[in-house]
Amino acid sequence: MASNNFIDYVKINCRSGKGGAGSHHFFRAKGLPNGGPDGGDGGRGGHIILEGSSQLWTLLHLQYQKHLIAKPGENGGENLRSGAQGDDIIIQVPLGTVARDAETGEKKLEITEDGQRLILTPGGRGGLGNDHFKSATNQAPSYAQPGEPGIDEWVILELKLLADVGLVGFPNAGKSTLLSVVSAAKPKIADYAFTTLTPNLGVVAYRDYKSFVMADIPGIIEGAAEGKGLGTRFLRHIERNSILLFMISCDSPDIAAEYQVLLSELQQFNPELLEKKRLLAISKSDMLDEELEEEIRGTLPTDLPSVFISSLTNKNIQKLKDMIWEALHAE
């Protein structure tokens, strides 16, 4: 997933089709000049529909497709012929896509399954023909319903990556390196802050051909909730993760304080994130001897499982996988 092609937010204009008008036709035939009403119903206007696709990872294909306009329904005809429905527009989106009203921010729908189809903007209902309005006291109604208008609205689509584990940490905590070691993902890795500018996904192989999905989120810093660094734009990608794996480098001057800063930024972004299961990995621990490791262990938070790892030497990488798997499948 190339960073310059990762688009997780688009704003599009959706116009559903107008419903066709009902017909107010009367049957006419030789020898039957005063036949009854036989006007058919108008067809429904086209919907705009979102369909989930497991083959997509980004909203890039919608970045330059700003206007989606569905076809109107056809008018009803004689002999009770209904008008054809307007063609629907079906837009494929990655799993984890949320649609919101651009004006109110209200959530409209959410796509989470492959092949799932939900109507984003419904087409107008077709009008009823005059045949529906005949009665004993009105045997020749000369009116029919017009079709309902379509809906013209602006919609925001935002992507929240679906992953089992989300990596949370400051820049240069070793998140991308860990992902590259435990999966086939190839995130950019360099010795400077904010190397990761977009989220990366990797499938982590586990024992007996099992696997889980890990998401590497761009690093956050203190003040991210106020827009510092990369802000909290990408934190929505961990809202659906089952587990949050906090990664802090062993050379941090105060690991416990850094962990509290990360928790604080998550809480300001979305307090519900603190309800997720958490693990703590102390990275780059190949630089530590046993004495230093034991000293640091005594300063770690006691309210969550922790492990010292090294992506360079594979130290405790399997143990970390075991901890993640156990947390994912705990009751």
Short mmCIF file of C-alpha atoms in Angstrom, two decimals:
data_model
loop_
_atom_site.label_atom_id
_atom_site.label_comp_id
_atom_site.label_asym_id
_atom_site.label_seq_id
_atom_site.Cartn_x
_atom_site.Cartn_y
_atom_site.Cartn_z
CA MET A 1 0.00 0.00 0.00
CA ALA A 2 1.94 2.98 -1.26
CA SER A 3 1.76 5.91 1.12
CA ASN A 4 0.86 8.45 -1.56
CA ASN A 5 -2.03 6.24 -2.66
CA PHE A 6 -3.52 5.71 0.77
CA ILE A 7 -6.72 7.76 0.84
CA ASP A 8 -8.93 7.23 3.90
CA TYR A 9 -11.24 10.26 3.64
CA VAL A 10 -13.33 11.53 0.71
CA LYS A 11 -16.31 13.85 0.33
CA ILE A 12 -18.72 13.04 -2.50
CA ASN A 13 -21.99 14.40 -3.86
CA CYS A 14 -24.71 11.74 -4.18
CA ARG A 15 -27.83 12.31 -6.28
CA SER A 16 -30.33 9.48 -6.38
CA GLY A 17 -32.81 9.11 -9.21
CA LYS A 18 -36.25 10.71 -9.30
CA GLY A 19 -39.18 8.32 -9.25
CA GLY A 20 -41.24 7.98 -12.43
CA ALA A 21 -44.77 9.43 -12.55
CA GLY A 22 -47.81 7.19 -12.49
CA SER A 23 -49.98 7.12 -15.62
CA HIS A 24 -53.56 8.43 -15.78
CA HIS A 25 -54.45 6.48 -18.91
CA PHE A 26 -57.89 5.03 -19.71
CA PHE A 27 -58.43 1.85 -21.68
CA ARG A 28 -59.74 2.42 -25.20
CA ALA A 29 -60.70 -0.28 -27.72
CA LYS A 30 -63.13 -0.76 -30.58
CA GLY A 31 -66.54 -1.23 -29.10
CA LEU A 32 -65.32 -0.09 -25.69
CA PRO A 33 -64.89 3.68 -25.91
CA ASN A 34 -65.29 4.24 -22.19
CA GLY A 35 -62.96 1.70 -20.64
CA GLY A 36 -61.76 2.08 -17.09
CA PRO A 37 -58.47 3.45 -15.77
CA ASP A 38 -55.43 1.34 -16.65
CA GLY A 39 -52.53 3.64 -15.83
CA GLY A 40 -49.44 1.86 -14.56
CA ASP A 41 -47.08 2.86 -11.74
CA GLY A 42 -43.89 4.84 -12.22
CA GLY A 43 -40.55 3.13 -11.65
CA ARG A 44 -38.37 3.77 -8.64
CA GLY A 45 -35.41 6.09 -9.10
CA GLY A 46 -31.93 4.62 -8.90
CA HIS A 47 -30.29 4.10 -5.51
CA ILE A 48 -26.67 4.85 -4.71
CA ILE A 49 -25.37 1.75 -2.96
CA LEU A 50 -22.14 0.94 -1.13
CA GLU A 51 -20.74 -2.58 -1.43
CA GLY A 52 -17.96 -3.98 0.76
CA SER A 53 -14.92 -5.42 -1.00
CA SER A 54 -12.11 -7.26 0.75
CA GLN A 55 -9.91 -6.52 -2.27
CA LEU A 56 -9.81 -2.78 -1.55
CA TRP A 57 -7.63 -1.10 1.10
CA THR A 58 -8.16 2.58 0.27
CA LEU A 59 -10.73 5.10 -1.03
CA LEU A 60 -8.34 6.24 -3.76
CA HIS A 61 -10.75 5.27 -6.55
CA LEU A 62 -13.29 7.81 -5.22
CA GLN A 63 -10.89 10.71 -4.76
CA TYR A 64 -11.63 12.22 -8.17
CA GLN A 65 -15.17 10.85 -8.58
CA LYS A 66 -16.93 13.64 -6.73
CA HIS A 67 -20.42 13.37 -8.23
CA LEU A 68 -22.50 10.19 -8.32
CA ILE A 69 -25.77 10.64 -10.23
CA ALA A 70 -28.26 7.78 -10.49
CA LYS A 71 -30.80 7.40 -13.29
CA PRO A 72 -34.47 8.39 -12.79
CA GLY A 73 -37.28 5.88 -12.96
CA GLU A 74 -39.48 5.75 -16.05
CA ASN A 75 -43.10 6.85 -16.09
CA GLY A 76 -45.90 4.33 -15.92
CA GLY A 77 -47.73 3.36 -19.10
CA GLU A 78 -51.06 2.09 -20.38
CA ASN A 79 -52.41 -1.41 -19.78
CA LEU A 80 -51.08 -1.25 -16.20
CA ARG A 81 -47.48 -1.25 -17.44
CA SER A 82 -45.09 -0.14 -14.74
CA GLY A 83 -42.17 2.08 -15.62
CA ALA A 84 -38.67 0.64 -15.43
CA GLN A 85 -36.63 1.33 -12.34
CA GLY A 86 -33.68 3.67 -12.66
CA ASP A 87 -30.29 1.96 -12.72
CA ASP A 88 -28.61 1.82 -9.33
CA ILE A 89 -25.03 3.03 -8.86
CA ILE A 90 -23.03 0.49 -6.87
CA ILE A 91 -19.76 1.76 -5.39
CA GLN A 92 -17.28 -0.71 -3.96
CA VAL A 93 -15.50 0.40 -0.78
CA PRO A 94 -13.01 -1.26 1.58
CA LEU A 95 -14.22 -3.01 4.69
CA GLY A 96 -14.37 -0.58 7.58
CA THR A 97 -15.83 2.31 5.56
CA VAL A 98 -18.18 4.63 7.46
CA ALA A 99 -20.54 7.05 5.68
CA ARG A 100 -21.56 10.30 7.39
CA ASP A 101 -23.79 13.22 6.48
CA ALA A 102 -21.40 16.01 5.50
CA GLU A 103 -23.52 18.72 7.13
CA THR A 104 -24.50 17.11 10.43
CA GLY A 105 -21.75 14.52 10.84
CA GLU A 106 -24.43 11.94 11.60
CA LYS A 107 -23.43 8.36 10.82
CA LYS A 108 -25.50 6.92 7.96
CA LEU A 109 -24.09 3.42 7.58
CA GLU A 110 -21.03 1.24 8.00
CA ILE A 111 -19.59 -1.47 5.75
CA THR A 112 -17.84 -4.30 7.60
CA GLU A 113 -18.34 -7.47 5.51
CA ASP A 114 -17.24 -8.58 2.06
CA GLY A 115 -20.18 -8.39 -0.35
CA GLN A 116 -22.35 -6.41 2.09
CA ARG A 117 -24.60 -3.93 0.26
CA LEU A 118 -26.30 -0.98 1.93
CA ILE A 119 -28.27 1.86 0.36
CA LEU A 120 -26.43 5.13 0.89
CA THR A 121 -28.84 7.47 -0.92
CA PRO A 122 -32.26 5.97 -1.76
CA GLY A 123 -33.98 6.75 -5.04
CA GLY A 124 -37.39 8.42 -5.17
CA ARG A 125 -40.46 6.19 -5.04
CA GLY A 126 -42.44 5.84 -8.26
CA GLY A 127 -45.92 7.37 -8.36
CA LEU A 128 -49.08 5.23 -8.43
CA GLY A 129 -51.13 5.04 -11.59
CA ASN A 130 -54.79 6.04 -11.71
CA ASP A 131 -55.87 2.40 -11.49
CA HIS A 132 -55.11 2.54 -7.75
CA PHE A 133 -57.64 5.33 -7.19
CA LYS A 134 -60.77 3.84 -8.76
CA SER A 135 -63.68 3.12 -6.43
CA ALA A 136 -67.40 2.59 -6.52
CA THR A 137 -67.94 6.32 -6.26
CA ASN A 138 -65.03 7.35 -8.49
CA GLN A 139 -64.86 4.94 -11.40
CA ALA A 140 -62.84 7.21 -13.70
CA PRO A 141 -60.08 8.94 -11.70
CA SER A 142 -58.20 11.23 -14.04
CA TYR A 143 -55.22 11.72 -11.75
CA ALA A 144 -52.13 9.75 -10.74
CA GLN A 145 -49.25 10.34 -8.38
CA PRO A 146 -46.08 12.10 -9.48
CA GLY A 147 -42.83 10.36 -8.67
CA GLU A 148 -40.97 11.34 -5.53
CA PRO A 149 -37.85 13.45 -6.10
CA GLY A 150 -34.43 11.96 -5.61
CA ILE A 151 -32.08 13.05 -2.83
CA ASP A 152 -29.16 15.40 -3.44
CA GLU A 153 -26.66 15.28 -0.58
CA TRP A 154 -22.98 15.51 0.27
CA VAL A 155 -21.58 12.49 2.05
CA ILE A 156 -18.26 11.89 3.80
CA LEU A 157 -16.72 8.44 3.49
CA GLU A 158 -13.98 7.62 5.96
CA LEU A 159 -12.05 4.42 6.31
CA LYS A 160 -11.26 2.74 9.62
CA LEU A 161 -8.92 -0.17 9.08
CA LEU A 162 -10.09 -3.51 10.42
CA ALA A 163 -7.27 -5.18 12.34
CA ASP A 164 -6.90 -7.41 15.36
CA VAL A 165 -3.96 -5.49 16.86
CA GLY A 166 -3.17 -1.79 16.60
CA LEU A 167 0.35 -0.53 17.36
CA VAL A 168 0.43 2.64 19.45
CA GLY A 169 3.58 4.57 20.25
CA PHE A 170 5.72 7.64 19.79
CA PRO A 171 7.65 8.10 16.53
CA ASN A 172 10.71 5.85 16.26
CA ALA A 173 9.38 3.36 18.83
CA GLY A 174 10.06 0.51 16.38
CA LYS A 175 6.45 -0.14 15.28
CA SER A 176 7.22 -0.37 11.56
CA THR A 177 10.26 -2.55 12.20
CA LEU A 178 8.18 -4.96 14.27
CA LEU A 179 5.52 -5.15 11.54
CA SER A 180 8.18 -5.86 8.90
CA VAL A 181 9.62 -8.68 11.04
CA VAL A 182 6.38 -10.47 11.95
CA SER A 183 4.60 -10.07 8.59
CA ALA A 184 5.26 -9.66 4.89
CA ALA A 185 4.43 -5.94 5.03
CA LYS A 186 7.15 -3.58 3.80
CA PRO A 187 6.62 -0.29 5.65
CA LYS A 188 9.13 2.51 5.26
CA ILE A 189 11.78 2.31 7.98
CA ALA A 190 14.31 5.06 8.72
CA ASP A 191 16.12 6.63 11.66
CA TYR A 192 14.04 9.80 11.95
CA ALA A 193 10.69 10.79 13.41
CA PHE A 194 7.43 10.39 11.49
CA THR A 195 8.84 7.88 9.01
CA THR A 196 5.37 6.33 8.85
CA LEU A 197 2.94 8.82 7.34
CA THR A 198 0.06 6.45 6.61
CA PRO A 199 -1.19 3.26 8.32
CA ASN A 200 0.18 -0.11 7.24
CA LEU A 201 -1.44 -3.52 7.58
CA GLY A 202 0.29 -6.88 7.92
CA VAL A 203 -0.93 -10.44 8.37
CA VAL A 204 1.05 -12.10 11.16
CA ALA A 205 1.55 -15.86 10.86
CA TYR A 206 1.03 -17.79 14.10
CA ARG A 207 1.27 -21.41 15.14
CA ASP A 208 -0.59 -24.18 13.28
CA TYR A 209 -1.28 -21.96 10.25
CA LYS A 210 -3.28 -19.46 12.29
CA SER A 211 -2.87 -15.72 11.76
CA PHE A 212 -4.00 -12.29 12.88
CA VAL A 213 -3.89 -8.80 11.37
CA MET A 214 -1.67 -6.05 12.78
CA ALA A 215 -1.99 -2.32 11.99
CA ASP A 216 0.94 0.08 12.25
CA ILE A 217 -0.42 3.57 12.98
CA PRO A 218 1.70 6.72 12.44
CA GLY A 219 3.34 7.80 15.69
CA ILE A 220 1.61 10.27 17.98
CA ILE A 221 3.23 12.79 20.31
CA GLU A 222 2.14 14.76 23.34
CA GLY A 223 -0.34 17.37 22.17
CA ALA A 224 -1.53 15.30 19.21
CA ALA A 225 -5.14 15.91 20.26
CA GLU A 226 -4.47 19.64 19.71
CA GLY A 227 -3.01 18.97 16.27
CA LYS A 228 0.69 18.69 17.04
CA GLY A 229 2.77 16.36 14.90
CA LEU A 230 0.42 14.38 12.67
CA GLY A 231 -2.44 15.04 15.08
CA THR A 232 -4.97 12.29 15.72
CA ARG A 233 -6.14 11.92 12.14
CA PHE A 234 -5.06 8.28 11.96
CA LEU A 235 -6.23 7.21 15.42
CA ARG A 236 -9.65 6.33 14.02
CA HIS A 237 -7.93 3.33 12.42
CA ILE A 238 -7.49 1.69 15.83
CA GLU A 239 -11.09 2.26 16.95
CA ARG A 240 -12.00 -1.19 15.61
CA ASN A 241 -8.88 -3.03 16.78
CA SER A 242 -9.46 -5.69 19.42
CA ILE A 243 -6.13 -5.06 21.16
CA LEU A 244 -3.87 -2.05 21.50
CA LEU A 245 -0.16 -2.91 21.65
CA PHE A 246 1.73 0.01 23.18
CA MET A 247 5.35 0.15 22.07
CA ILE A 248 7.91 2.21 23.97
CA SER A 249 11.65 2.18 23.35
CA CYS A 250 13.85 0.94 26.18
CA ASP A 251 15.96 4.11 25.94
CA SER A 252 13.01 6.30 26.94
CA PRO A 253 13.90 8.40 30.00
CA ASP A 254 10.58 7.51 31.68
CA ILE A 255 8.64 4.62 30.20
CA ALA A 256 5.72 4.90 32.66
CA ALA A 257 5.31 8.62 31.94
CA GLU A 258 5.43 8.03 28.19
CA TYR A 259 2.76 5.37 28.52
CA GLN A 260 0.53 7.80 30.45
CA VAL A 261 1.00 10.45 27.73
CA LEU A 262 -0.11 7.95 25.08
CA LEU A 263 -3.15 6.99 27.18
CA SER A 264 -4.04 10.65 27.65
CA GLU A 265 -3.94 11.35 23.90
CA LEU A 266 -6.15 8.33 23.20
CA GLN A 267 -8.61 9.40 25.88
CA GLN A 268 -8.88 12.90 24.42
CA PHE A 269 -9.50 11.44 20.98
CA ASN A 270 -12.02 8.79 22.04
CA PRO A 271 -12.45 7.68 25.68
CA GLU A 272 -13.82 4.32 24.50
CA LEU A 273 -10.33 3.38 23.28
CA LEU A 274 -9.28 2.95 26.91
CA GLU A 275 -11.79 0.11 27.27
CA LYS A 276 -9.82 -2.07 24.83
CA LYS A 277 -7.37 -4.72 25.94
CA ARG A 278 -3.82 -3.41 26.19
CA LEU A 279 -0.35 -4.91 26.04
CA LEU A 280 3.01 -3.20 26.47
CA ALA A 281 6.14 -4.04 24.49
CA ILE A 282 9.49 -2.50 25.43
CA SER A 283 11.30 -2.34 22.09
CA LYS A 284 15.01 -2.29 21.15
CA SER A 285 15.80 -4.32 24.27
CA ASP A 286 18.83 -5.89 22.58
CA MET A 287 20.62 -2.82 23.98
CA LEU A 288 19.92 -3.96 27.56
CA ASP A 289 21.75 -6.40 29.79
CA GLU A 290 19.86 -8.43 32.38
CA GLU A 291 20.54 -5.95 35.18
CA LEU A 292 19.19 -2.95 33.25
CA GLU A 293 16.19 -4.95 32.07
CA GLU A 294 15.32 -5.92 35.63
CA GLU A 295 15.71 -2.31 36.75
CA ILE A 296 13.34 -1.07 34.03
CA ARG A 297 10.87 -3.85 34.77
CA GLY A 298 10.34 -2.42 38.24
CA THR A 299 9.20 0.92 36.76
CA LEU A 300 6.64 -0.48 34.34
CA PRO A 301 2.88 -0.05 34.83
CA THR A 302 1.48 -2.99 36.78
CA ASP A 303 -1.99 -2.92 35.26
CA LEU A 304 -1.12 -4.57 31.92
CA PRO A 305 1.03 -7.45 30.60
CA SER A 306 4.45 -6.38 29.31
CA VAL A 307 7.35 -7.94 27.43
CA PHE A 308 10.84 -6.86 26.38
CA ILE A 309 11.36 -7.39 22.65
CA SER A 310 13.93 -6.79 19.95
CA SER A 311 12.93 -6.87 16.30
CA LEU A 312 16.62 -6.87 15.37
CA THR A 313 17.50 -10.09 17.24
CA ASN A 314 13.95 -11.57 17.40
CA LYS A 315 14.14 -11.50 21.17
CA ASN A 316 10.76 -12.53 22.67
CA ILE A 317 8.97 -12.02 19.33
CA GLN A 318 7.30 -15.42 19.62
CA LYS A 319 6.39 -14.66 23.23
CA LEU A 320 4.78 -11.41 22.07
CA LYS A 321 2.76 -13.34 19.46
CA ASP A 322 1.63 -15.77 22.16
CA MET A 323 0.52 -12.89 24.39
CA ILE A 324 -1.40 -11.29 21.53
CA TRP A 325 -3.07 -14.55 20.54
CA GLU A 326 -4.04 -15.30 24.15
CA ALA A 327 -5.51 -11.79 24.57
CA LEU A 328 -7.42 -12.07 21.29
CA HIS A 329 -9.06 -15.33 22.33
CA ALA A 330 -9.54 -14.71 26.04
CA GLU A 331 -13.07 -15.00 27.31
#
